Structure formats: structure tokens, C-alpha cells
Amino acid sequence: MAAYENIYSGNRPDSNNWRSRIYDIIFEADTPAGKYFDILLIISILLSVLAVMLDSVKSFRIEHGELLYNIEWFFTILFTIEYSLRLICVKSKLRYSTSLFGIVDLLAIVPTYLSLFLPGSQFLLVIRILRVLRIFRILKLVKYLNEAELLIDALKASSRKITVFLFTVLTLVVILGSLMYLIEGEENGFTSIPISIHWAIVTLTTVGYGDIVPKTPLGIGLASVVMIMGYSIIAVPTGIVTAEMSLASLDARDKERNRIICDNCRNNNNDADALFCKHCGTKL
Amino acid sequence: MAAYENIYSGNRPDSNNWRSRIYDIIFEADTPAGKYFDILLIISILLSVLAVMLDSVKSFRIEHGELLYNIEWFFTILFTIEYSLRLICVKSKLRYSTSLFGIVDLLAIVPTYLSLFLPGSQFLLVIRILRVLRIFRILKLVKYLNEAELLIDALKASSRKITVFLFTVLTLVVILGSLMYLIEGEENGFTSIPISIHWAIVTLTTVGYGDIVPKTPLGIGLASVVMIMGYSIIAVPTGIVTAEMSLASLDARDKERNRIICDNCRNNNNDADALFCKHCGTKL
Amino acid sequence: MAAYENIYSGNRPDSNNWRSRIYDIIFEADTPAGKYFDILLIISILLSVLAVMLDSVKSFRIEHGELLYNIEWFFTILFTIEYSLRLICVKSKLRYSTSLFGIVDLLAIVPTYLSLFLPGSQFLLVIRILRVLRIFRILKLVKYLNEAELLIDALKASSRKITVFLFTVLTLVVILGSLMYLIEGEENGFTSIPISIHWAIVTLTTVGYGDIVPKTPLGIGLASVVMIMGYSIIAVPTGIVTAEMSLASLDARDKERNRIICDNCRNNNNDADALFCKHCGTKL
Amino acid sequence: MAAYENIYSGNRPDSNNWRSRIYDIIFEADTPAGKYFDILLIISILLSVLAVMLDSVKSFRIEHGELLYNIEWFFTILFTIEYSLRLICVKSKLRYSTSLFGIVDLLAIVPTYLSLFLPGSQFLLVIRILRVLRIFRILKLVKYLNEAELLIDALKASSRKITVFLFTVLTLVVILGSLMYLIEGEENGFTSIPISIHWAIVTLTTVGYGDIVPKTPLGIGLASVVMIMGYSIIAVPTGIVTAEMSLASLDARDKERNRIICDNCRNNNNDADALFCKHCGTKL
């Protein structure tokens, strides 16, 4: 999310001509024009994604196929114009077009052109939904981005613990799946080791489709063990993330709480129970 | 829940006539009559909801249809009288009838009358179950309401983080669902993008109905990724809410442990059981 | 668990005759004889429960029916003798026979006698598994009981919050289930409101049997909302219990950490940063 | 994981001949040769496991059976040579061959030889996946091992609480399963008590296969209770592990924030960035 800000800041053209005015409308949400542009854009994106979704519903496609086809091309041309404008008005074309949002903006129009040669690829247009992330710019932007950053920070801080956890889970399902393949065999639906590993994942994560279920007593027993295992070890990722978030919350609260400011050196980091400033030694 | 208190306080008629006496019985639970009224009311509500439920069971309806029809009308007339009394005895009719409880009280009788013109709408009567929320008034009211408020506060405090999380999940299922539609296709049950998104939600939330399951190797692989993802990211909402609740619990405990402030040195960090200030030794 | 200790302490016969010797063997696990008795008892319980389980497996019952019948009666007579001995050697017969363990001990033998008149009731013998709770007496008893008590304390402390949560969930599933009954109707498997409420519980708790699934677009949409709801609000009970357990853990650690002991009044509750004893004011 | 280090340290041959040079390559990852060896080894392991998996897919086996057979023998001979080299170059053969990694290394080659006499046992080769745990030696080893140790410590610290929890869950499913057997009976799919206990585990852990579902009203009601129970008590293992991890995180943070002790007043609560003692004002 921080990257999102970096992309834009500093890419505004220096000159104060029509390019910078377009930039303010398309890239910023501070001016009324910029805000209305963003709202219209998001409505267009949602409508176009809705059209793609409806296009995939057979009964709807048969009835309104031509209409949907036209809507698709309408939005694609609209977004193509928008993408061109974005390219034109930024200072560094390369920097925008290689940024995360630049790539998403491009991917949001390519599938329609591609569908001329490769029918079916128009369904890739749902990637447009990623463009809706711009919505955070319209809503009280900063606060939400801060929360998102707090979340991402907590996840980053626990990324090594989560790696170890995922690695253990993957090793576990490979071994458990293979065991079930040997125990149950092809006649009970465990047709291969990859399918059996898939079953182990379905069971350990407590998803439980039920399309493949153990039939032999030994298999049923092992499946029960896998379930109780999955039920218990879900506590591990939860514990990891929660511990990290609790720490972050505690820190945020500590920061909020009033610190005593020293009159002499303006150090504002004295504890509430301090008698002397810890930086200059003045009596508080 | 706080709104619940506000609705009632101050809506008691000022005069001390029969209206205020009815008010005390219907709206309050402090007097014996008020308490008995509330208990009778909740029993009536539960019985009427049970009757609506049984009415929906075909075999039961065929056998006892007329009885259930009579019970329904009996309770509806009873609740209509009660609603009228409530309207009559409050000071401000508008304020009561537009309050949350006023609306629920009205919705709890309308469906029966509506069913005269629109058969089937009587099943909407289950909304009466919301009226049972009054039960907290009979039980040691305040303590439960406080706990509920603590819960709601913790959820409110983390609402922005939860919004970011839900937004991410929704974006994820749209993209994952569309990918599965392209990979599996209509012949494997993924008949449209909305259906595939539904599958993605079913899988990510670890519900796992199993009515639609992937068949192709690529689809099975992606499904496994979605499951492990869902198994891991459930840690995020849990972490958010838990961190917030831990903070609230810590604060509540800190508040409980009253700290004594020393008159001599203004040290406010003395324990509740301290007899002498731990900083200057003055008797507290 | 605390009740468990109370039942036994003080129920030993005062006289030092054969009754008190039997008491030490049957009720206590401190003497070698008492320990061996408990281990033998637990093995007998597990074997008898296993026999009951196997008796319910048709193919096994047909082949070894008579053997299982004999085993059942063997253990029942054994446990009847044991129960009689327990009754004989305690000081207060009433106190033992009305205690939790006394009732379980009786329930563990009654079903076999009952099965003479009411075939099938012998399967109630699995209640014998509760007798295995005595196992905590053999393992490093106190530590496990302490942990169990910590768990129970944390659950008790959060019982009001959990009540509010369960109440909300129950109200939610009643309304959601009824809505689905109206939306999907009997032709899609939602044959009655109770069945639809059952579906709502199956979906909200992320169990997801898949025997009843929505078919209409509106139903599928509502089901998706219910799933994401269930996926998110599982955070609430988790948050409640975790916050309570974290507090308990913090308190336990704080207690463990060295407190400064006052040389004058032997008060051992002074904080690490205290300069004067908070009870007697002596300089530390 | 700590054991992993102990196995190796001190098992290096003292003499500085070819044996110790091989040891450095095979057992250590500090030298370039050692690192390349480990990377090649892990690629070989992953390829061989992949071959075993593909061998279990019928269509693939029919087409490429001979190729897979050759690959299997190629890797088995490779790993046999590697195992022999490991045995040769360690100081204590017994210590290596009885260590966890030594056993895994042996188990990773035995099944192929075994499959000559016992067809099908070659699928046990997936145990090779455990050898990939060596990957932590190549990645920034120590940090990941530390995180793993933190995780294991937290789990160990809460092992008694988890034992009590698992014991309660097992007792619960035995009783709930038996009750469902009596309520639903063989005609509704609950063919025996073990199968019914399996159903109880499937339901309580929210896996929900849906191959066995209750049909009678009483059974449906009890199933709903089991689900809400399972949905709520998942909070218990989560709470246990999270509380333990939060404590560990707090401790780690406290340790990080070195406190400075004042030479004058022995106040040990000065922050790391303090220049003067906050109690007596002495320069630190």
C-alpha cells in the first residue's frame, strides 16, 4: 500500500499546462473534478465486471448476448482512452506503466482485444476488479491505508513463523495423503497420491467436500486423527498473527498515552512515573 | 444496546394516571407486575414462533393445520393489543414507533394480516424472535448489556481493519472464482462466473459443501491453494478482534485495580493495597 | 474439578480397620496398591467400552455375539462389586452416591441390567468413558487439574460474553433459516423452517454437509453472505476466550516474577521499582 | 530442531583427511561446495517424490511406466551412495544412524528395495519429503530455526492444557457419537458406534463431509448442538496457544528493550534511551 503512494508522488508533470490538469483529475482525488472522476471510474469498473459475470451465465448470454458484447467493447474502449490519457499526462511513462497499478490498468483492457483471436479470454476481464482498490482513495483514504499497513506489518513480522507453519503443513499433507492412498486404495476413490494429498488438504483445513471419504476402518481412524489435528493446529497461525497484532495494538496505545514533556529539553518521552527527565536530568 | 435504554428513558408519561401504570408494567421490569408481564410476553413470543415453525412442516400442517391457524391468529391479536397499549401509554408516539423495538413490534404482527392477501408471508412472523431480545431486561440486565457493549465496542474499534479484510476477501474470491471458471468450465459444474465465485466463497471459508468440486489437475491444485489460504487467513479477523478485546480486558483490569495517588509526591502508581507511597514513603 | 477433590476428602472412615484400608486402595492413588487398582480399573473401563463399541458393529456382532455378551456381563458384575465396595467403605454413603462420580459409577452398570427388559439400552454403557476421567489421578494429578481449573476459570469469566454471543447466533440462524425457506422453498430441499434453520447452522458454523444447498440466484447470494459472516464471527468467541486466557497468563507470570520482600514486615508484594515498603513504609 | 544441531556438532572426524572434507560437503552448508551439494540434494529429493506421485496416477503410469521405474531406481541408488558416504565420514556411525535424520535417510531408500518383494511399498518413498527439512540449513538457517523453536516452546508450554482439551473432546465425541447411534440407528447411515463417533468428529471439527447426515428431528437437533459446540470450543485451543505466544512475544520485546540499572539508586526500570535515572536524577 505504501508503494501505491510512491508510484504517484513525484510523477506529476512539472509544467502547469493541460497535462498537469488532466493528471490532477485522473490521478488525484483532492479536487472535486478528481473525486467525481474516481467515483465514475469505479462505477464503470463495477458495471463492466458485472457485464463479464452475466456474460458467463448461459441463459443470460443467449438472451442478451449482443447487448453484453456491446457493453464489453464500450467499456474496453473507454478504459483504453483512460489508459492512454494516464500514459500521456505522467512525467515518466516507464515508471507508471511498470507500476502495479499501471500493469493492472493494462491487463484490464487487453483480454477484450485478445478475445478476437482467442474466444473465452474475455472472462479474464474480471481482473478489472483489482482497479476498484482505488476506492480507498475516495473513502477517508489515509486512515484505511494506515489500518491496511498495520495489518500488513503484522503479517510481515510473523512471515517467518508462517513459513515454518506452512512448510510443516505441506510436509504433513504429503505424508498423510500417501498413507491414505496405501490404506484406502483406488477402489475407495483415493485414485492417486496427488488426489489423496488433495483429500488430506480438504480434511486438514476442515473444508470437507465429502466427494472422497475413507471407507476402511483404518482409513476412518486416520481421517479422524487428521480432523482433530486440523481442528487443533488452526490455533497456530491464529496464535502467530494474534500475538503480533496484540503487540502492535499495545504499542499504539502506549504511544497514545500521555508522556511527560520536559520543560528544559522538550523530550516528550518521559514515563508517567518519572521524577527526572531521562535526557537532561531536570526535575520534572 | 445503548440505544435500547435511550428509547425508553424519558418516554414515560409525566402524569401519574392509568397510562403511566400501564407503562410501568409493559415497558419496565422493575415492579413484580412488570417482570411477570415480560416473562409471559417472552413465553408467548417463543410459543408463537414455534407455531410458525411447525406450520412450515408439511406433515404437521396437514394434520393440525386448523389448530396452528387459530394459534397464529390468537397470538397476532394478542400482540396487536399489546402494540396498541404500548402506543397509547408512551409520551411520544412517534419516538416509540420509529425506534428499533417499535418497528420490530409492528413487523411482528403485520405478516399475519398480510397473509390474507399474500399466502406464505405468515412465515415472516419468525421476525418475532427479535422481540425475545427483551429477555436481557429480565436476566441480570445491566451486566449482560455491559458485556454486549464491550463486545460491540471491540468490534467497532476494529471495524476499519475488518472492512479492509472483507474487501480483500471479496476481491480474492472474484478473481479465484473467475480463474476456476476458465480452468474447469461448464462441463465440470462451474457453469458460470457467479457460481464459481460462490464455489470460491464455499471453499475459502472452509464450509465445503461438495456439490461443486474441481475435476481437472490444475483446478484441484488451485483449490488446494484456496483451502490453505482460507485456513491461514481466518487468523486475520480472529487476530484483529482478539487484539482489540485483549486491550479492552487489560484496560478494564487496570481500571479495577484502583491506583492510589500520593498527596506528597503525586506518584499515581501506588497499588490499591499500599499503605505507604512507594516513592517517598509518606503514609497514604 | 475442584468438586472432585471435595467429594473425597473427609469421606474416609475414621477407624483404622479393613474399611479404611479398602478406601485407600479404591479411592486414593498414593499407595502402590491404590495406584495399581486405578490402572487396572482404567484398563477395564476402556476394554468394556471397546466391547460395547464392537457390539454395535453388525458384522462383528454376528460373528462374536456371544463372546461380547459374556464380556459385557463380566465387566458389569465387576463394576457392580466395585460400586458396592465403594458404597461400603465410605463414611457417608449418601454423599458418595449423590456426588458426580458416584452417579457416573452407578450409570455405568445400570444399562446392562436394563437391557434385559429394554434391548438396545446396553449401548448407553459408553457413559463408562466418563469414569476414565479418574486417569488424571494417576498422571501427575495436581498439575493437570490446575490447568483444567485455569481453563474452566477463563471460560467462567467469559461466560456472560459467550451467552450474549450464542444468543445472537441463535437469533441469526432462526431469521436466516426462515428467509432461506421463503427464498428456496420445498422444491429445493428446504422442506421446512426447522430444516432451513439446521441448514443455516450447518453453513454459519462452516460445517457444510452439502446435503441441502441453495439453487436459486438469491439463495446462493444469501448463502455466500452467511458463509462470510460465519467465517468472520468465529473471531468473536475466539477473541473472548483468548483475551481472558491472556489475562490469566499475564497474572500468573506477574505472580511468578520476583517481588521485593520487606525486611521489616515480611510483605512480599512490593513492586520491583518500589523504594519503600508499601505496607510499613520501611526503606527497602 | 535443537536436537538437529546436536546430532551434527561433534560428529565431524578429527583427522583432516578426505573423510573430513566429505563431511564438510555433505553435512555442512557453510562452504560453497556444501551449499551446492545441499541444493542439488533437495532438487533430487523433490524430483524423486514427484516421480513417486506421478507413478501413482494410473494414466501416467500406463504411458510412462518404464521411465518412472528407471527414475525411481536412479534416485534410490543415488541416495544409497549418499547414505553410505554419510555413514563412512561421520566419527560415530551409531550416533548418526540412530539420529532422527539418519533414520529418515535410511527410510528414504528402503521402500524401493522392499518393493521387489512387496509390490506397492514403493509409495512409502514419499517419506523422502521429510529430508527436505534440510532446506532450513540453506535458507537463513538460524533465524528460521529460532522461529520454529519459539513455536515449539509455546506449544510445549501449553501441552498440558492441550492434553486436557483433547481428552475432553475425545470423551465428548464418544458420548455424542453413541447417542446419535441410538437416535438415528443403522437405517439412517449410523451403522455402528465407531462410525457414529467418526460422524461426531467430522461434525465437531466443522469438517462436515456430508456422507452421513442425521434424518430424524431429534438427530438433527442434536447435530445442531454439536455444530455450535464445535464452532465455540475451537476458541479453546486457539486461546491456549495464542495466550502462550503473546506472552513469548511480550518477553522477547521486553528483552529487546534493555533496561539500564542506575548505579546510584539501583532503579532497574530506566529505558534504553535514558541518559539520567528517572528516580534519582543521577547521570547513567
Short mmCIF file of N, CA and C in Angstrom, two decimals, chain D residues 85-182:
data_model
loop_
_atom_site.label_atom_id
_atom_site.label_comp_id
_atom_site.label_asym_id
_atom_site.label_seq_id
_atom_site.Cartn_x
_atom_site.Cartn_y
_atom_site.Cartn_z
N LEU D 85 28.08 -42.75 2.06
CA LEU D 85 29.09 -41.72 2.29
C LEU D 85 28.90 -41.07 3.66
N ARG D 86 27.64 -40.79 4.00
CA ARG D 86 27.36 -40.20 5.31
C ARG D 86 27.85 -41.13 6.42
N LEU D 87 27.54 -42.44 6.26
CA LEU D 87 27.95 -43.42 7.26
C LEU D 87 29.46 -43.47 7.39
N ILE D 88 30.15 -43.41 6.22
CA ILE D 88 31.60 -43.53 6.22
C ILE D 88 32.27 -42.34 6.88
N CYS D 89 31.79 -41.12 6.58
CA CYS D 89 32.56 -39.95 7.00
C CYS D 89 32.26 -39.45 8.40
N VAL D 90 31.18 -39.94 9.06
CA VAL D 90 30.95 -39.47 10.43
C VAL D 90 31.88 -40.18 11.40
N LYS D 91 32.13 -39.53 12.55
CA LYS D 91 33.01 -40.11 13.54
C LYS D 91 32.31 -41.31 14.19
N SER D 92 31.05 -41.09 14.66
CA SER D 92 30.31 -42.18 15.31
C SER D 92 29.19 -42.65 14.39
N LYS D 93 29.38 -43.84 13.81
CA LYS D 93 28.35 -44.39 12.91
C LYS D 93 27.03 -44.60 13.64
N LEU D 94 27.10 -45.12 14.86
CA LEU D 94 25.90 -45.42 15.63
C LEU D 94 25.08 -44.16 15.87
N ARG D 95 25.80 -43.07 16.25
CA ARG D 95 25.11 -41.84 16.62
C ARG D 95 24.36 -41.26 15.43
N TYR D 96 24.96 -41.32 14.24
CA TYR D 96 24.28 -40.80 13.05
C TYR D 96 23.10 -41.69 12.67
N SER D 97 23.34 -43.01 12.65
CA SER D 97 22.30 -43.92 12.12
C SER D 97 21.10 -44.04 13.05
N THR D 98 21.27 -43.66 14.33
CA THR D 98 20.12 -43.71 15.24
C THR D 98 19.51 -42.32 15.45
N SER D 99 20.11 -41.29 14.78
CA SER D 99 19.53 -39.95 14.91
C SER D 99 18.30 -39.85 14.01
N LEU D 100 17.45 -38.85 14.28
CA LEU D 100 16.22 -38.66 13.50
C LEU D 100 16.53 -38.60 12.01
N PHE D 101 17.54 -37.78 11.64
CA PHE D 101 17.85 -37.62 10.22
C PHE D 101 18.45 -38.89 9.63
N GLY D 102 19.21 -39.62 10.44
CA GLY D 102 19.79 -40.87 9.97
C GLY D 102 18.71 -41.89 9.64
N ILE D 103 17.71 -41.96 10.50
CA ILE D 103 16.60 -42.91 10.28
C ILE D 103 15.83 -42.52 9.03
N VAL D 104 15.53 -41.20 8.89
CA VAL D 104 14.80 -40.73 7.72
C VAL D 104 15.59 -41.02 6.45
N ASP D 105 16.91 -40.80 6.51
CA ASP D 105 17.76 -41.04 5.34
C ASP D 105 17.69 -42.51 4.91
N LEU D 106 17.62 -43.41 5.92
CA LEU D 106 17.54 -44.85 5.62
C LEU D 106 16.16 -45.19 5.07
N LEU D 107 15.12 -44.70 5.74
CA LEU D 107 13.74 -44.98 5.31
C LEU D 107 13.49 -44.47 3.89
N ALA D 108 14.31 -43.52 3.43
CA ALA D 108 14.11 -42.93 2.11
C ALA D 108 14.61 -43.83 0.99
N ILE D 109 15.34 -44.89 1.34
CA ILE D 109 15.84 -45.80 0.29
C ILE D 109 15.28 -47.21 0.42
N VAL D 110 14.92 -47.61 1.64
CA VAL D 110 14.46 -48.98 1.87
C VAL D 110 13.26 -49.38 1.01
N PRO D 111 12.20 -48.51 0.89
CA PRO D 111 10.98 -48.98 0.19
C PRO D 111 11.23 -49.49 -1.23
N THR D 112 12.18 -48.88 -1.98
CA THR D 112 12.42 -49.34 -3.35
C THR D 112 12.89 -50.80 -3.34
N TYR D 113 13.86 -51.11 -2.43
CA TYR D 113 14.35 -52.48 -2.35
C TYR D 113 13.24 -53.42 -1.90
N LEU D 114 12.41 -52.90 -0.96
CA LEU D 114 11.30 -53.68 -0.42
C LEU D 114 10.28 -54.00 -1.50
N SER D 115 10.12 -53.07 -2.48
CA SER D 115 9.08 -53.24 -3.50
C SER D 115 9.38 -54.41 -4.43
N LEU D 116 10.65 -54.91 -4.40
CA LEU D 116 10.99 -56.09 -5.20
C LEU D 116 10.22 -57.30 -4.70
N PHE D 117 10.01 -57.33 -3.36
CA PHE D 117 9.29 -58.46 -2.76
C PHE D 117 7.83 -58.12 -2.50
N LEU D 118 7.56 -56.83 -2.19
CA LEU D 118 6.23 -56.40 -1.77
C LEU D 118 5.76 -55.26 -2.67
N PRO D 119 5.15 -55.58 -3.81
CA PRO D 119 4.76 -54.52 -4.74
C PRO D 119 3.83 -53.52 -4.06
N GLY D 120 4.00 -52.24 -4.37
CA GLY D 120 3.15 -51.20 -3.79
C GLY D 120 3.88 -50.42 -2.70
N SER D 121 4.87 -51.09 -2.06
CA SER D 121 5.55 -50.42 -0.95
C SER D 121 6.42 -49.26 -1.43
N GLN D 122 6.63 -49.14 -2.76
CA GLN D 122 7.46 -48.03 -3.23
C GLN D 122 6.79 -46.67 -2.97
N PHE D 123 5.46 -46.69 -2.72
CA PHE D 123 4.79 -45.42 -2.45
C PHE D 123 5.18 -44.84 -1.09
N LEU D 124 5.76 -45.71 -0.24
CA LEU D 124 6.26 -45.22 1.05
C LEU D 124 7.44 -44.26 0.86
N LEU D 125 7.94 -44.20 -0.40
CA LEU D 125 9.08 -43.34 -0.69
C LEU D 125 8.78 -41.87 -0.43
N VAL D 126 7.47 -41.51 -0.37
CA VAL D 126 7.16 -40.10 -0.12
C VAL D 126 7.74 -39.62 1.19
N ILE D 127 8.13 -40.57 2.05
CA ILE D 127 8.76 -40.16 3.31
C ILE D 127 10.01 -39.34 3.03
N ARG D 128 10.51 -39.47 1.79
CA ARG D 128 11.66 -38.64 1.39
C ARG D 128 11.41 -37.17 1.60
N ILE D 129 10.11 -36.78 1.58
CA ILE D 129 9.79 -35.36 1.72
C ILE D 129 10.33 -34.81 3.04
N LEU D 130 10.45 -35.70 4.05
CA LEU D 130 10.98 -35.26 5.33
C LEU D 130 12.43 -34.81 5.20
N ARG D 131 13.13 -35.37 4.20
CA ARG D 131 14.53 -34.99 4.02
C ARG D 131 14.65 -33.53 3.61
N VAL D 132 13.56 -33.00 3.03
CA VAL D 132 13.59 -31.61 2.57
C VAL D 132 13.71 -30.64 3.74
N LEU D 133 13.43 -31.13 4.96
CA LEU D 133 13.59 -30.27 6.12
C LEU D 133 15.00 -29.69 6.18
N ARG D 134 15.95 -30.36 5.48
CA ARG D 134 17.32 -29.82 5.41
C ARG D 134 17.35 -28.45 4.76
N ILE D 135 16.26 -28.09 4.10
CA ILE D 135 16.21 -26.82 3.39
C ILE D 135 16.48 -25.66 4.33
N PHE D 136 16.09 -25.82 5.61
CA PHE D 136 16.29 -24.73 6.56
C PHE D 136 17.77 -24.44 6.77
N ARG D 137 18.62 -25.43 6.38
CA ARG D 137 20.05 -25.20 6.51
C ARG D 137 20.55 -24.23 5.45
N ILE D 138 19.91 -24.24 4.28
CA ILE D 138 20.34 -23.37 3.19
C ILE D 138 19.78 -21.97 3.36
N LEU D 139 18.48 -21.89 3.63
CA LEU D 139 17.87 -20.58 3.89
C LEU D 139 18.56 -19.99 5.11
N LYS D 140 18.33 -18.72 5.37
CA LYS D 140 18.96 -18.11 6.55
C LYS D 140 18.63 -18.97 7.76
N LEU D 141 19.37 -20.03 7.88
CA LEU D 141 19.10 -21.12 8.82
C LEU D 141 18.63 -20.68 10.19
N VAL D 142 19.50 -19.99 10.89
CA VAL D 142 19.32 -19.82 12.33
C VAL D 142 18.01 -19.11 12.65
N LYS D 143 17.72 -18.06 11.86
CA LYS D 143 16.51 -17.28 12.15
C LYS D 143 15.26 -18.16 12.08
N TYR D 144 15.19 -18.99 11.02
CA TYR D 144 14.02 -19.84 10.86
C TYR D 144 13.94 -20.87 11.98
N LEU D 145 15.12 -21.43 12.34
CA LEU D 145 15.13 -22.42 13.41
C LEU D 145 14.70 -21.78 14.72
N ASN D 146 15.13 -20.52 14.94
CA ASN D 146 14.72 -19.81 16.15
C ASN D 146 13.22 -19.65 16.20
N GLU D 147 12.63 -19.26 15.05
CA GLU D 147 11.17 -19.07 15.00
C GLU D 147 10.49 -20.40 15.28
N ALA D 148 11.03 -21.48 14.65
CA ALA D 148 10.45 -22.80 14.87
C ALA D 148 10.53 -23.18 16.34
N GLU D 149 11.68 -22.85 16.96
CA GLU D 149 11.83 -23.17 18.38
C GLU D 149 10.86 -22.40 19.25
N LEU D 150 10.64 -21.10 18.89
CA LEU D 150 9.67 -20.28 19.62
C LEU D 150 8.29 -20.93 19.54
N LEU D 151 7.93 -21.37 18.31
CA LEU D 151 6.65 -22.03 18.10
C LEU D 151 6.54 -23.29 18.96
N ILE D 152 7.61 -24.12 18.90
CA ILE D 152 7.59 -25.38 19.64
C ILE D 152 7.55 -25.13 21.14
N ASP D 153 8.30 -24.09 21.60
CA ASP D 153 8.28 -23.75 23.02
C ASP D 153 6.88 -23.38 23.47
N ALA D 154 6.22 -22.55 22.64
CA ALA D 154 4.86 -22.11 23.00
C ALA D 154 3.92 -23.31 23.07
N LEU D 155 4.09 -24.26 22.12
CA LEU D 155 3.24 -25.44 22.12
C LEU D 155 3.54 -26.33 23.32
N LYS D 156 4.86 -26.45 23.65
CA LYS D 156 5.24 -27.25 24.81
C LYS D 156 4.66 -26.66 26.09
N ALA D 157 4.79 -25.33 26.22
CA ALA D 157 4.31 -24.67 27.42
C ALA D 157 2.82 -24.88 27.62
N SER D 158 2.09 -25.06 26.51
CA SER D 158 0.65 -25.23 26.63
C SER D 158 0.24 -26.69 26.43
N SER D 159 1.23 -27.61 26.47
CA SER D 159 0.92 -29.01 26.16
C SER D 159 -0.05 -29.62 27.17
N ARG D 160 0.08 -29.24 28.46
CA ARG D 160 -0.82 -29.82 29.46
C ARG D 160 -2.24 -29.34 29.25
N LYS D 161 -2.38 -28.04 28.96
CA LYS D 161 -3.73 -27.50 28.69
C LYS D 161 -4.31 -28.19 27.47
N ILE D 162 -3.47 -28.43 26.44
CA ILE D 162 -3.97 -29.05 25.21
C ILE D 162 -4.36 -30.50 25.47
N THR D 163 -3.59 -31.20 26.35
CA THR D 163 -3.95 -32.57 26.71
C THR D 163 -5.33 -32.62 27.34
N VAL D 164 -5.56 -31.73 28.30
CA VAL D 164 -6.86 -31.67 28.96
C VAL D 164 -7.96 -31.40 27.92
N PHE D 165 -7.68 -30.48 26.98
CA PHE D 165 -8.66 -30.14 25.94
C PHE D 165 -8.95 -31.35 25.05
N LEU D 166 -7.89 -32.02 24.56
CA LEU D 166 -8.09 -33.16 23.66
C LEU D 166 -8.83 -34.28 24.37
N PHE D 167 -8.50 -34.49 25.65
CA PHE D 167 -9.16 -35.53 26.44
C PHE D 167 -10.66 -35.25 26.53
N THR D 168 -10.99 -33.98 26.80
CA THR D 168 -12.40 -33.59 26.88
C THR D 168 -13.09 -33.81 25.55
N VAL D 169 -12.42 -33.42 24.44
CA VAL D 169 -13.02 -33.57 23.12
C VAL D 169 -13.27 -35.05 22.82
N LEU D 170 -12.29 -35.92 23.14
CA LEU D 170 -12.44 -37.34 22.87
C LEU D 170 -13.60 -37.94 23.66
N THR D 171 -13.68 -37.60 24.95
CA THR D 171 -14.79 -38.08 25.77
C THR D 171 -16.12 -37.62 25.17
N LEU D 172 -16.14 -36.34 24.74
CA LEU D 172 -17.35 -35.75 24.17
C LEU D 172 -17.81 -36.50 22.93
N VAL D 173 -16.87 -36.78 22.00
CA VAL D 173 -17.29 -37.42 20.74
C VAL D 173 -17.72 -38.86 20.97
N VAL D 174 -17.12 -39.56 21.95
CA VAL D 174 -17.56 -40.92 22.24
C VAL D 174 -19.02 -40.91 22.69
N ILE D 175 -19.34 -40.00 23.61
CA ILE D 175 -20.71 -39.96 24.14
C ILE D 175 -21.69 -39.44 23.08
N LEU D 176 -21.31 -38.37 22.36
CA LEU D 176 -22.20 -37.81 21.34
C LEU D 176 -22.42 -38.82 20.21
N GLY D 177 -21.34 -39.50 19.81
CA GLY D 177 -21.46 -40.49 18.73
C GLY D 177 -22.40 -41.63 19.13
N SER D 178 -22.26 -42.12 20.37
CA SER D 178 -23.10 -43.22 20.83
C SER D 178 -24.56 -42.79 20.90
N LEU D 179 -24.78 -41.55 21.38
CA LEU D 179 -26.15 -41.03 21.44
C LEU D 179 -26.77 -41.01 20.04
N MET D 180 -25.99 -40.52 19.05
CA MET D 180 -26.51 -40.45 17.68
C MET D 180 -26.79 -41.84 17.12
N TYR D 181 -25.97 -42.83 17.51
CA TYR D 181 -26.20 -44.21 17.07
C TYR D 181 -27.56 -44.69 17.57
N LEU D 182 -27.85 -44.36 18.85
CA LEU D 182 -29.13 -44.78 19.43
C LEU D 182 -30.28 -44.02 18.80
#
